[in-house]
Coordinates of C-alpha atoms in Angstrom, one line a residue:
Chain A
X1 CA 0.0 0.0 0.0
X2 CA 2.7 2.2 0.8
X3 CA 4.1 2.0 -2.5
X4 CA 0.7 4.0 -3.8
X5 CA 2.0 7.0 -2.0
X6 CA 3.9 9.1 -4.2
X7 CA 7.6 9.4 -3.3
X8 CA 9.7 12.6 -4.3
X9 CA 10.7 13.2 -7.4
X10 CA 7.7 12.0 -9.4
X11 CA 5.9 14.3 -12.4
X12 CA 2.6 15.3 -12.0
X13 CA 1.2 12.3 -14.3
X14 CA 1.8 10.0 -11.9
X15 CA 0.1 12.3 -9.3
X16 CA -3.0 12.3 -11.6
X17 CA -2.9 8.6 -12.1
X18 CA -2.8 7.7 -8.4
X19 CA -5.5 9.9 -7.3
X20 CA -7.5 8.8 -10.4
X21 CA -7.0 5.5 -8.8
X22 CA -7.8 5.9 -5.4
X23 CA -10.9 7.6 -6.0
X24 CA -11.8 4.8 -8.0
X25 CA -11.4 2.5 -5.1
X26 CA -13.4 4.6 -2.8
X27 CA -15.7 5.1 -5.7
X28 CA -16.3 1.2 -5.7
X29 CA -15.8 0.3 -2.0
X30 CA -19.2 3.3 -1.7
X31 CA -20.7 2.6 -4.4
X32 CA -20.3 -0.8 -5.5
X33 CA -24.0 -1.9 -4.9
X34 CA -25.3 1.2 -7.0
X35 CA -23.0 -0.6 -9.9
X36 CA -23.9 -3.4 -9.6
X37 CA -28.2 -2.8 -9.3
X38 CA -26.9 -0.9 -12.6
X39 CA -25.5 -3.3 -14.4
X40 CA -28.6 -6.1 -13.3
X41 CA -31.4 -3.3 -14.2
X42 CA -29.7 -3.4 -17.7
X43 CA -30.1 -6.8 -18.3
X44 CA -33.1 -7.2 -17.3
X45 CA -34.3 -4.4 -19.2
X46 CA -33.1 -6.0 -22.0
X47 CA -34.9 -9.2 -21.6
X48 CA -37.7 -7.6 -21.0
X49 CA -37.9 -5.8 -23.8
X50 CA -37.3 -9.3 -25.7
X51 CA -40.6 -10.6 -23.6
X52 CA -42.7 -7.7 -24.9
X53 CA -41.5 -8.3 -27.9
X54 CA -42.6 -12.1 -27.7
X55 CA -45.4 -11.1 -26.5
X56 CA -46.5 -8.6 -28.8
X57 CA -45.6 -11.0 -31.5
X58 CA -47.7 -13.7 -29.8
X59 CA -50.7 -11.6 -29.8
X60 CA -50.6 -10.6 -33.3
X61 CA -50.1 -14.1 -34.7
X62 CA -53.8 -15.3 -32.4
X63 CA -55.4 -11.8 -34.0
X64 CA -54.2 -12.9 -37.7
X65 CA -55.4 -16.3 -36.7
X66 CA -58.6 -15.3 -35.6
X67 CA -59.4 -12.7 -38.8
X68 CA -57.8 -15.9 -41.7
X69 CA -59.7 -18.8 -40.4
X70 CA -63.1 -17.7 -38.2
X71 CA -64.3 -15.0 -41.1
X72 CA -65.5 -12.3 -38.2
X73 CA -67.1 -9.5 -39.5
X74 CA -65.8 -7.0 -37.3
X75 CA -62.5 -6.2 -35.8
X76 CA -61.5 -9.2 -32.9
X77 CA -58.3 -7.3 -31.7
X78 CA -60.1 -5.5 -28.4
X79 CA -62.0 -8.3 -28.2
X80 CA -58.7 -10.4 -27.9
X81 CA -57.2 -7.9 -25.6
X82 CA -60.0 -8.3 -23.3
X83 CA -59.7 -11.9 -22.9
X84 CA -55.8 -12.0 -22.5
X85 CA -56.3 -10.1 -19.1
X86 CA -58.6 -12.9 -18.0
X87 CA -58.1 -14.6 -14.8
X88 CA -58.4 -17.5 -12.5
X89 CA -58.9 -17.4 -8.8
X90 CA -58.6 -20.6 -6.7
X91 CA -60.9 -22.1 -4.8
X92 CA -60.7 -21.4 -0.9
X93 CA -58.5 -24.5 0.3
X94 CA -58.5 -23.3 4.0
X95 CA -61.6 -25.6 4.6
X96 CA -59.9 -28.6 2.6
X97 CA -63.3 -31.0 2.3
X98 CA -64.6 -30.8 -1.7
X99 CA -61.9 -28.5 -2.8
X100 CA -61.1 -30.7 -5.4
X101 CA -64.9 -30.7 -6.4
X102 CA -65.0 -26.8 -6.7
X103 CA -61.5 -26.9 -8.9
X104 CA -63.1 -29.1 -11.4
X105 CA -66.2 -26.8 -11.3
X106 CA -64.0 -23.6 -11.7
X107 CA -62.0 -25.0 -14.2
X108 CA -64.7 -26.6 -16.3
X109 CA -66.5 -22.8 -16.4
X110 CA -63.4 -21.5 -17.4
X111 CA -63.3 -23.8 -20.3
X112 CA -66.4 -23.2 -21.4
X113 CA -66.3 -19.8 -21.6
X114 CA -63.2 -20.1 -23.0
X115 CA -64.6 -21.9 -25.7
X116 CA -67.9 -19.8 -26.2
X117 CA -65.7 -16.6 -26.7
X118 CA -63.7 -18.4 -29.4
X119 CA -66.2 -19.4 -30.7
X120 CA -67.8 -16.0 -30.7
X121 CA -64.3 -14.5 -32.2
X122 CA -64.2 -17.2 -35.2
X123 CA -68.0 -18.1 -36.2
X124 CA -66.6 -19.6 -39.6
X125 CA -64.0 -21.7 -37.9
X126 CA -64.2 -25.9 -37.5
X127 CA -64.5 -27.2 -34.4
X128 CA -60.6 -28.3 -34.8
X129 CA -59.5 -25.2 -35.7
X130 CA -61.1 -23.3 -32.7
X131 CA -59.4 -26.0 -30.8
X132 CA -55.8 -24.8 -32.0
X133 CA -57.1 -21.0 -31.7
X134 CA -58.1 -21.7 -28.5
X135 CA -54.4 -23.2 -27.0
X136 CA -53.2 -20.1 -28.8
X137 CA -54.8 -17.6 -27.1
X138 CA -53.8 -19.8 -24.2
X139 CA -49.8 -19.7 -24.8
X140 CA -50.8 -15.7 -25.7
X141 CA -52.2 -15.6 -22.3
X142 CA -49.1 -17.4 -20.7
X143 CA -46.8 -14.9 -22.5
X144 CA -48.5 -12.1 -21.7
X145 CA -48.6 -12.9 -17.5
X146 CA -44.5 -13.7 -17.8
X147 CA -43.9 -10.3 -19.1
X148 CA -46.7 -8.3 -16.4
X149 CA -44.9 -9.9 -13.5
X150 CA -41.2 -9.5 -14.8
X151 CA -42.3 -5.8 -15.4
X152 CA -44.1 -5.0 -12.0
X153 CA -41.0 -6.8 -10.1
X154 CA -38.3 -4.9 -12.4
X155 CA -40.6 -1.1 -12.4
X156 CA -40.8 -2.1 -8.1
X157 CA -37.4 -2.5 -7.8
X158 CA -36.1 0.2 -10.0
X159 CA -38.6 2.6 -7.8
X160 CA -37.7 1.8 -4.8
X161 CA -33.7 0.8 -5.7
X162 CA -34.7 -2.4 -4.1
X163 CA -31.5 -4.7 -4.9
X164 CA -33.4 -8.0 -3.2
X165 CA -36.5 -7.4 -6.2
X166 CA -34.2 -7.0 -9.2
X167 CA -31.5 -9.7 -7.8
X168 CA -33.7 -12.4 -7.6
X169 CA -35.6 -11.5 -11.3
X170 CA -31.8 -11.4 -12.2
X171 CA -31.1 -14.5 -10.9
X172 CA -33.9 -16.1 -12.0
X173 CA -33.3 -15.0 -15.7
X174 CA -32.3 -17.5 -17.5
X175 CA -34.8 -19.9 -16.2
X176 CA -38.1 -17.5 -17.2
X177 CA -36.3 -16.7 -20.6
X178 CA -36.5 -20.0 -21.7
X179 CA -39.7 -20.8 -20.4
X180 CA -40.6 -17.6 -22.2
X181 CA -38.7 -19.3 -25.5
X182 CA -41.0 -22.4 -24.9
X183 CA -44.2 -20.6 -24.7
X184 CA -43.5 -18.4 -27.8
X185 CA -42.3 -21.9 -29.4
X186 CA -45.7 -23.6 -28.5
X187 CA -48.0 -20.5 -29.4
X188 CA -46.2 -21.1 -33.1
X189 CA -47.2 -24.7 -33.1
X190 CA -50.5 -24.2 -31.6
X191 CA -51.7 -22.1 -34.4
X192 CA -50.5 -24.6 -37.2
X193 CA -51.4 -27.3 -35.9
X194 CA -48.5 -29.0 -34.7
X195 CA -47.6 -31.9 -32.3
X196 CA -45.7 -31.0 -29.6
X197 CA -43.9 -33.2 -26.8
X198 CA -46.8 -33.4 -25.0
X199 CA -49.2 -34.7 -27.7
X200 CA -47.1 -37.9 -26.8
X201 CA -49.7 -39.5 -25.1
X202 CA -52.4 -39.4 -27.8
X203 CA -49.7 -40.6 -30.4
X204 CA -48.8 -43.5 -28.7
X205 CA -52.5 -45.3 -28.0
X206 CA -53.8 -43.9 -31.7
X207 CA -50.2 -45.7 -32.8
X208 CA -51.5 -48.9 -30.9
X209 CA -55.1 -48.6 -32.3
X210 CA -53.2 -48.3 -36.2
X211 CA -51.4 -51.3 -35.8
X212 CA -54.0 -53.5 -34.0
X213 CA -57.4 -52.6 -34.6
X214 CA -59.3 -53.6 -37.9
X215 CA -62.8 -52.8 -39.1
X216 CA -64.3 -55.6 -37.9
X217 CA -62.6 -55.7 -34.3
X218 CA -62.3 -51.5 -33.6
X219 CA -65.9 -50.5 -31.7
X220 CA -65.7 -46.5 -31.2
X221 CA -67.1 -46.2 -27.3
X222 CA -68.9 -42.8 -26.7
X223 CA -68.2 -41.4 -22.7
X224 CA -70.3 -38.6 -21.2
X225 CA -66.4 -36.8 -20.7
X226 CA -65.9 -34.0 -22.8
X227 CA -63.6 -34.2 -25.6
X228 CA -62.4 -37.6 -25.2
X229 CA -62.3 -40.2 -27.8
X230 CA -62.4 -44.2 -26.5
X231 CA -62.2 -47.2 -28.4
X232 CA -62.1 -51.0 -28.0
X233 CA -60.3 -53.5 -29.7
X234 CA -58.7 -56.9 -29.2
X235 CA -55.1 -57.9 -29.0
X236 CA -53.8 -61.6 -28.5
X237 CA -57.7 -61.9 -27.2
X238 CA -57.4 -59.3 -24.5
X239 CA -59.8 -56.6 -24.6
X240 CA -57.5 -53.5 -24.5
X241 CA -59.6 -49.9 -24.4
X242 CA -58.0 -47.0 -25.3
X243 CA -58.4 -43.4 -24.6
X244 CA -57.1 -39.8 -25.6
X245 CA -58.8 -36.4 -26.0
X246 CA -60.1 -35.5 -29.5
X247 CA -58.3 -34.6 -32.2
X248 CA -56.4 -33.3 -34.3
X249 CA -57.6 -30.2 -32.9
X250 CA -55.6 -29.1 -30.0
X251 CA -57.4 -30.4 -26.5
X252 CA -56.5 -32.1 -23.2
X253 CA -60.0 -33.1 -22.5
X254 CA -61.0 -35.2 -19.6
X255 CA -59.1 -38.3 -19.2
X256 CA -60.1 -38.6 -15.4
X257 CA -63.8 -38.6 -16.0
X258 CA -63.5 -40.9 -19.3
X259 CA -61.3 -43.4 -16.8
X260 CA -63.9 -43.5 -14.4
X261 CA -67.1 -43.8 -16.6
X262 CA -65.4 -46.4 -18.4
X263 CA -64.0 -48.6 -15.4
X264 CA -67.3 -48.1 -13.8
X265 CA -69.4 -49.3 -17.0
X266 CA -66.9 -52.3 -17.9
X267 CA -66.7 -54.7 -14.9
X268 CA -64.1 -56.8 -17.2
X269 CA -61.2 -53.9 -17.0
X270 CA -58.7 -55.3 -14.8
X271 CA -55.6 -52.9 -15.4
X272 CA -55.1 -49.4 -16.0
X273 CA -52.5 -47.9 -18.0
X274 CA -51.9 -44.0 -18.4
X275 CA -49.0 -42.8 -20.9
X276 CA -47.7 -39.0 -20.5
X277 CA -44.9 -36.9 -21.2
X278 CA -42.8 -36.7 -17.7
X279 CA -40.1 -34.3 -16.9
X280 CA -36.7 -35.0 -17.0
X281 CA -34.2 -34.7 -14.8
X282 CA -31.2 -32.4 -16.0
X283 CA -28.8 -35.0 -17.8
X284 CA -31.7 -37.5 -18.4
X285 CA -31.8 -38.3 -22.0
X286 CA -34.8 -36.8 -24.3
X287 CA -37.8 -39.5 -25.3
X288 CA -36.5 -42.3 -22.6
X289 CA -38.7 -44.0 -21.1
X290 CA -39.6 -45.1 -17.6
X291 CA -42.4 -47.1 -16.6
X292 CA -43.6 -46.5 -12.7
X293 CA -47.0 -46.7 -10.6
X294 CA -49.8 -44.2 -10.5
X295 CA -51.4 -42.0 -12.8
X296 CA -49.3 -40.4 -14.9
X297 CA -51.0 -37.0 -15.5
X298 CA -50.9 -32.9 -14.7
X299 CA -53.5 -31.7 -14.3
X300 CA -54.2 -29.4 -11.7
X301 CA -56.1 -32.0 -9.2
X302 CA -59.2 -33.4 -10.4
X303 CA -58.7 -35.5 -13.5
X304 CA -55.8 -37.6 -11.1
X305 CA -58.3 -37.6 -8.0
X306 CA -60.9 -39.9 -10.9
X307 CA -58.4 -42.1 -11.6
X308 CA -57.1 -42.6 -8.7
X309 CA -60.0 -43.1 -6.9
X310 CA -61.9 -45.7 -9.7
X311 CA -58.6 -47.6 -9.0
X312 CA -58.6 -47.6 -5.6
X313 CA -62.7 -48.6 -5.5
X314 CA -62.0 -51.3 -8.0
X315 CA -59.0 -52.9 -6.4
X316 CA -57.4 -52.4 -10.3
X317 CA -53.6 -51.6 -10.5
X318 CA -52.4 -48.6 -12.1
X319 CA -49.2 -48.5 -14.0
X320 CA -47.6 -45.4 -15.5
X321 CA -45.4 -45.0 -18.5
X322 CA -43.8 -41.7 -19.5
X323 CA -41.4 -40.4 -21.8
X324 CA -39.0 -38.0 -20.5
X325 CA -38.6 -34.3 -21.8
X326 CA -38.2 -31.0 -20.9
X327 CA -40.4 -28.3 -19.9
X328 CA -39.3 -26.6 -23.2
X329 CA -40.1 -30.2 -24.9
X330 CA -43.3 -30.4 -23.3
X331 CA -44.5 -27.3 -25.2
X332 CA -43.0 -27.0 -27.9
X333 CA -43.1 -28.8 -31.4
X334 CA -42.2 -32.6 -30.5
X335 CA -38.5 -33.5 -31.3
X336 CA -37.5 -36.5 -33.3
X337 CA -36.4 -38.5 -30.2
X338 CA -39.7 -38.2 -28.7
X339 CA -41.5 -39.2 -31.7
X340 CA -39.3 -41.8 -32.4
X341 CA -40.0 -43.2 -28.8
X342 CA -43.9 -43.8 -29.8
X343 CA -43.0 -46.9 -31.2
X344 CA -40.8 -48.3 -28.2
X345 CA -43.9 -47.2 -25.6
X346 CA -46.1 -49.1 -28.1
X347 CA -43.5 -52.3 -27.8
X348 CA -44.0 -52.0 -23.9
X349 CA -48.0 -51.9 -23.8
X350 CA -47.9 -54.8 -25.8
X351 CA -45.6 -56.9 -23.2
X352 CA -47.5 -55.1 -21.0
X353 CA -50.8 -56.1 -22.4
X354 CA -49.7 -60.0 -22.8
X355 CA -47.7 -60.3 -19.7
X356 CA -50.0 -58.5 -17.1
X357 CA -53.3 -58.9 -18.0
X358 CA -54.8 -62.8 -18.6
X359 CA -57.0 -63.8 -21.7
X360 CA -60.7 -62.4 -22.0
X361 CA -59.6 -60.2 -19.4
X362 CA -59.3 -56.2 -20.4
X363 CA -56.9 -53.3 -19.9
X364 CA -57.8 -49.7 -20.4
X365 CA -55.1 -47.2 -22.1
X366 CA -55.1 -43.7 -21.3
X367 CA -53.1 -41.6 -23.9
X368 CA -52.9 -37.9 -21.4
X369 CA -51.5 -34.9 -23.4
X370 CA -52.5 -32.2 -26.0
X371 CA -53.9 -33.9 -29.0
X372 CA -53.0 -30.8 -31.3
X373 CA -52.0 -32.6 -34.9
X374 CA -52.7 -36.0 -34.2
X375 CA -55.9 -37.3 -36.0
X376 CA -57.4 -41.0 -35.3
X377 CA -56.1 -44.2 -37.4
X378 CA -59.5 -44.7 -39.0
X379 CA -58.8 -47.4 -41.6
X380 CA -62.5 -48.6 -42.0
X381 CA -63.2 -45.2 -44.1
X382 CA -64.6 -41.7 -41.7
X383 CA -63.2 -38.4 -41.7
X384 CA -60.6 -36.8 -39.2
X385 CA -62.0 -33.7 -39.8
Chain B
X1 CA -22.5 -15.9 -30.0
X2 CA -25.8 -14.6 -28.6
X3 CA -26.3 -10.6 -27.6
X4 CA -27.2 -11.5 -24.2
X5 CA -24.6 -13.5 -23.7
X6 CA -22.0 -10.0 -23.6
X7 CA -23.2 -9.2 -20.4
X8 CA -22.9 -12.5 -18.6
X9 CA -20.1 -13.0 -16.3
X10 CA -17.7 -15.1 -18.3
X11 CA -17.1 -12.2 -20.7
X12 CA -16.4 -9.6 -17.9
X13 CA -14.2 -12.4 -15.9
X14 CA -11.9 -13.7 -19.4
X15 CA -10.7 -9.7 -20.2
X16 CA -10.3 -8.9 -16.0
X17 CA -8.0 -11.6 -15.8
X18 CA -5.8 -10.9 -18.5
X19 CA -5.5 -7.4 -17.4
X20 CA -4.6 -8.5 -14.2
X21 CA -1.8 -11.0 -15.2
X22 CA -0.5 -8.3 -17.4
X23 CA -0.7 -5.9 -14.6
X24 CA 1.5 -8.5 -12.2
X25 CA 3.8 -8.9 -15.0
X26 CA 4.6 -4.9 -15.3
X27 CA 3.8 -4.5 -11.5
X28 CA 7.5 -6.0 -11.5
X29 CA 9.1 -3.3 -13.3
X30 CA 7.8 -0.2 -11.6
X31 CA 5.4 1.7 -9.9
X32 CA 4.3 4.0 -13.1
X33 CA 3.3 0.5 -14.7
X34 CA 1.6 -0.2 -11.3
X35 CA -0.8 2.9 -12.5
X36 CA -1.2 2.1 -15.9
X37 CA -2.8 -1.4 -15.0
X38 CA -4.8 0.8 -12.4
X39 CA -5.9 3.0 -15.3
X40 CA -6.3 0.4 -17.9
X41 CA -8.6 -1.7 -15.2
X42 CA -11.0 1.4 -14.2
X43 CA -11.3 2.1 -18.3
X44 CA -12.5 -1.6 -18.6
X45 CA -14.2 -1.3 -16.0
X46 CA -16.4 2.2 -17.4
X47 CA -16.3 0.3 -20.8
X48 CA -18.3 -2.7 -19.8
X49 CA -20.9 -0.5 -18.0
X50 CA -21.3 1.4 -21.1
X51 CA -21.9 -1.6 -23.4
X52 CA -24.0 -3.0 -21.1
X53 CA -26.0 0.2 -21.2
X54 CA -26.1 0.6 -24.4
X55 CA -26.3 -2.7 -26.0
X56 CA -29.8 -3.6 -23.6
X57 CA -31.4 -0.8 -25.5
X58 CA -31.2 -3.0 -28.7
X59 CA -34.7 -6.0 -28.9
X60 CA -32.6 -9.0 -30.0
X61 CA -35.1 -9.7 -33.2
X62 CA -34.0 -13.5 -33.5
X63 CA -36.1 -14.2 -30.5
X64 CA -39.2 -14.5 -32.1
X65 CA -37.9 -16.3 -35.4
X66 CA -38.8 -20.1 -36.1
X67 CA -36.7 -22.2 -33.9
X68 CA -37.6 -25.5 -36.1
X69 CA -37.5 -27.0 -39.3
X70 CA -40.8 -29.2 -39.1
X71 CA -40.9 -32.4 -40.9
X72 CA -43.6 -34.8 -42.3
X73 CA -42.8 -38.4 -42.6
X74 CA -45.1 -39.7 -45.0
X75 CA -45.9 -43.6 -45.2
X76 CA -47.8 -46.1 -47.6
X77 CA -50.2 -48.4 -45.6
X78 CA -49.4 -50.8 -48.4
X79 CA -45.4 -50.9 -49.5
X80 CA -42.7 -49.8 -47.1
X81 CA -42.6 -46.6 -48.8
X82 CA -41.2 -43.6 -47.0
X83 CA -40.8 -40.1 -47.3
X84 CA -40.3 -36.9 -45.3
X85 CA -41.2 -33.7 -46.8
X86 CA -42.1 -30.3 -45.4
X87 CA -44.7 -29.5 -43.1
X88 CA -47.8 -27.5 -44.5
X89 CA -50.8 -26.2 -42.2
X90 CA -53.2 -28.7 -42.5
X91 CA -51.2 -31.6 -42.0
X92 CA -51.8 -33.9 -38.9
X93 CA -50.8 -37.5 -37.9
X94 CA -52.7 -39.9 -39.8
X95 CA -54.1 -37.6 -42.5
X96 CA -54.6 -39.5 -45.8
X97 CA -53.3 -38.4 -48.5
X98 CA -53.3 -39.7 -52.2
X99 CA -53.0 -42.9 -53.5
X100 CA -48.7 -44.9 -53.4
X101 CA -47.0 -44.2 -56.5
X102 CA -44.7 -47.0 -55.3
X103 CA -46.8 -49.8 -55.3
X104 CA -49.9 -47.9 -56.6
X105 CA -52.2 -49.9 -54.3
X106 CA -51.7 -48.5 -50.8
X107 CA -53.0 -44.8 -49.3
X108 CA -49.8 -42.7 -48.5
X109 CA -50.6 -41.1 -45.2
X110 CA -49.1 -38.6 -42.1
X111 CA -47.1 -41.4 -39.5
X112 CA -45.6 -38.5 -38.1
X113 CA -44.5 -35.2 -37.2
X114 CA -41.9 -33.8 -35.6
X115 CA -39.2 -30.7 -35.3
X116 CA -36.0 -30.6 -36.0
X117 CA -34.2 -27.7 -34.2
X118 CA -32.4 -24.9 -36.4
X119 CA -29.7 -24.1 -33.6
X120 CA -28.1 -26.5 -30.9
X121 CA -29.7 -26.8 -28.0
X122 CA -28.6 -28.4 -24.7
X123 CA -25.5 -30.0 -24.5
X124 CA -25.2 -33.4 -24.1
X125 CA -24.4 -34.3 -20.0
X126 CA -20.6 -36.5 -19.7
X127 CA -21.3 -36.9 -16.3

C-alpha cells in the first residue's frame, strides 16, 4: 500500500494517475452496490424488452389467426385484448373438504367460456380449428402474464432501488427466458397445428389402435367426458380400451372422468394404464422411457383424483409409463427422439398387455396430453376432420 | 455468439484476468506500470458499463424467429414406402393423402411429425 504514496521526485502524471486511482477505489468500495443494481437493471431491461417483444408477437399471430380462419365480421383485436387479461382465482382450500370438487367446477367454467368466446371471435371456424385457436390464445395468455410480472417486479425494484427485487428477477433470468422461448415456441405450433412433446400420449395409444385394430374388431365407445375419444379393440384376445382427447384439434380433454365412466361401466377392466410426457431430470436423455405406478397425469387435481380413486374402488392396478422431456419439450413442437420413442412405448404396452393382463380379461389405455395434430387411425373409411 | 450472452459473467471475468496477469507482469518493473494497470482496469471497468447500457437498448429480433424445421414423414399403408417432406398447415398424424405411386395400391398417409431444431440446444451431459 505504501508503495501508492507518491515518493519525491515523481511528475505530476503519476500524481493524476494515483489519485485517479484511489478515487476509483473509494468510488467502488461506496458505491459498488449502485454498480452493480446498474448493471442487473440493464439486463433485465433487456430481456424484458425481448418478452414484450414475444409477446406482442404472440398476440398478433392469435389476431391474424382469428381474422384468416373464423371469417369475423368486425374487428377481434379489443376483443382479444380483453380476454388476455382474464383470470383464474382458486378455490378457498382453507376448509380442505370438496376442494377438489369446486377446482373441477371452476376449471370446467373456465373452459367453457373459454370456448364460447372463441367461438364468438371465429363463427366460420371448425370445431378443430377453434381448438388450435383456442391453445393459442392460451400460450398468448401465458406470455403475456411472464412479461406483467417481470415488469411489476423490475418497475418495483427500479422505484424503490430495491436490490433484493431486481436480484432475484436477475437470478432467476435465464430460467423465465427460456420458459418464455418455450411458450412463444408452443403458441407457433398451436396455431399450425403442430404436435408438440406433450401430444405424446395421444400418439402412442392412436399408434397402438393403427397397428391393432381392424374394421371388424375397432368399436368406437362414446363417454359422457368432454372431448375424449375411446375405443375398444382386441389384441392376443385381450380386450384393451383406449383413450385420448379429441383430435387433431388441439385439447386435453378429460381423461379422469372418461377413466372413471369407463372402469365403472366395464366390470371386465382389470388394469389401467396411463402414458404421458414426464419431466426429465437435468442430464436425463430426451424421449427415454420409464415405466412406474400411478397415474401419470398434470392436471391441476381433479382429473388424477378420478383415476385414482376408480382404482382404488375397483381394487385395479395402475401403471404409469412416461417419456421423459423438458419443460421446453413439453411445449413445444415434438423432437424427433420423442417421436421416435412412440413406437418403443407401443413395444411395452404390448408386453405389458400380454404379460399382465390374462386372456378375456381387459386393460384400459389412457393416452394424457394435447392432442393438437394428431388425427385417429381410422382405416375402416370416416373423416378426421 | 448470442447478444445476451456479452453481459454474462464469463465475458467480464476472461478480459479482467488478462488485465490483471498483465498488470502482475509490469507490477514487477515499476510503480508507473503499477498505475497504468490501475488505469487500464477502471477504463474496462467504465467500458463494460457502457456496453451493457447501451447494447440492452437494442430488442434482440431472432427471438421470435422459427426455432424449427418441421418435418412430415409420409408412409404407404401398403409398400414400405417412405418419405419426409415439409410441413404444410393442415397436416396432422394420420391424415390420408393420395394414393402410393410406389406400389400404386396402398393410401400414402401422415405417420408422423416432428421438429428438428435450427440451432443447438442443450449440450449433451458427460457426467
Amino acid at each position: 500500500m505504501l508503495q501508492l504514496l507518491p515518493t519525491g521526485g515523481e511528475d505530476l502524471t503519476s500524481w493524476i494517475f494515483q489519485f485517479l486511482f484511489l478515487l476509483f477505489i473509494i468510488l467502488f468500495s461506496l458505491y459498488s452496490q449502485r454498480f452493480q443494481l446498474w448493471i442487473w437493471i440493464n439486463q433485465i431491461k433487456a430481456s424484458l424488452l425481448q418478452l414484450k417483444q414475444m409477446d406482442v408477437q404472440g398476440r398478433r399471430i392469435v389476431i391474424h389467426m382469428i381474422k384468416e380462419l373464423g371469417k369475423p365480421d368486425f374487428d377481434p383485436t379489443q376483443r382479444v385484448d380483453e380476454l388476455r387479461e382474464t383470470f383464474f382465482i382458486d378455490p378457498v382450500d382453507k376448509d380442505p373438504v370438496g376442494v377438489l370438487k369446486r377446482l373441477e367446477h371452476l376449471l370446467d367454467i373456465m373452459k367453457e367460456n373459454s370456448t364460447f368466446n372463441v367461438k364468438q371471435l371465429a363463427p366460420k371456424a371448425s370445431s378443430e380449428v377453434l381448438a388450435n385457436i383456442e391453445n393459442t390464445l392460451e400460450a398468448s395468455m401465458a406470455l403475456y402474464q411472464i412479461y406483467r410480472i417481470i415488469r411489476h417486479y423490475f418497475l418495483l425494484g427500479k422505484r424503490n432501488n430495491n436490490i433484493f427485487f431486481i436480484a432475484q428477477i436477475q437470478m432467476q433470468l435465464p430460467q423465465i427466458m427460456k420458459i418464455a422461448k418455450a411458450y412463444f415456441q408452443a403458441l407457433r405450433a398451436f396455431a399450425d397445428g403442430i404436435p408438440i412433446g406433450d401430444s405424446i400420449g395421444p400418439l402412442v395409444v392412436s399408434l397402438l389402435e393403427w397397428k391393432h385394430a381392424s374394421c371388424d374388431n375397432l368399436e368406437v365407445i362414446k363417454t359422457p367426458a368432454r372431448d375424449i375419444y375411446a375405443s375398444k379393440f382386441k389384441i392376443k384376445n385381450r380386450e384393451v380400451f383406449i383413450l385420448r382427447a379429441t383430435g387433431p384439434g388441439g385439447r386435453v380433454g378429460k381423461p379422469g372422468e372418461a377413466v372413471f365412466c369407463l372402469v365403472k361401466n366395464n366390470p371386465n377392466i382389470k388394469r389401467i394404464v396411463t402414458v404421458d410426457a414426464a419431466l426429465k431430470l437435468e442430464g436425463e436423455k430426451t424421449g427415454s422411457i420409464a415405466e412406474g405406478i400411478g397415474a401419470a397425469i398434470g392436471d391441476p387435481g381433479p382429473e388424477k383424483y378420478k383415476i385414482e380413486q376408480i382404482a382404488t374402488q375397483t381394487n385395479i392396478p395402475l401403471d404409469a409409463v412416461i417419456v421423459k422431456q423438458s419443460i421446453e419439450e413439453a411445449v413445444t413442437p415434438m423432437r424427433k427422439e420423442i417421436f421416435s420413442s412412440a413406437e418403443k412405448v407401443v413395444s411395452k404396452l404390448e408386453h405389458i398387455i400380454e404379460t399382465r393382463v390374462k386372456e378375456n380379461e381387459g386393460i384400459l389405455i389412457a393416452g394424457i396430453g394435447n392432442s393438437g395434430g394428431i388425427g385417429y387411425p381410422l382405416k375402416c373409411g370416416g373423416s378426421n376432420e | 455468439m448470442n447478444k445476451t450472452e456479452i453481459f454474462t459473467f464469463k465475458w467480464f471475468l476472461l478480459p479482467l484476468t488478462a488485465i490483471t496477469i498483465t498488470g502482475a507482469i509490469l507490477m514487477s518493473f515499476g510503480l508507473i506500470q503499477l498505475l497504468t494497470f490501475g488505469l487500464a482496469y477502471i477504463l474496462f471497468f467504465f467500458a463494460y458499463l457502457f456496453t451493457a447500457t447501451s447494447k440492452s437498448s437494442k430488442a434482440d429480433l431472432s427471438i421470435t424467429a422459427p426455432a424449427f424445421r418441421i418435418e412430415v414423414l409420409v408412409k404407404c399403408t401398403h409398400c414400405d414406402y417412405k418419405e419426409v417432406k415439409k410441413f404444410t398447415p393442415g397436416d396432422y398424424v394420420f391424415k390420408k393423402l393420395e394414393t402410393c405411386k410406389q406400389c400404386n395400391e396402398g393410401t400414402l398417409y401422415i405417420a408422423g411429425i416432428y421438429g428438428i431444431p435450427l440451432y443447438p440446444t442443450e449440450e449433451e451431459s458427460d457426467v
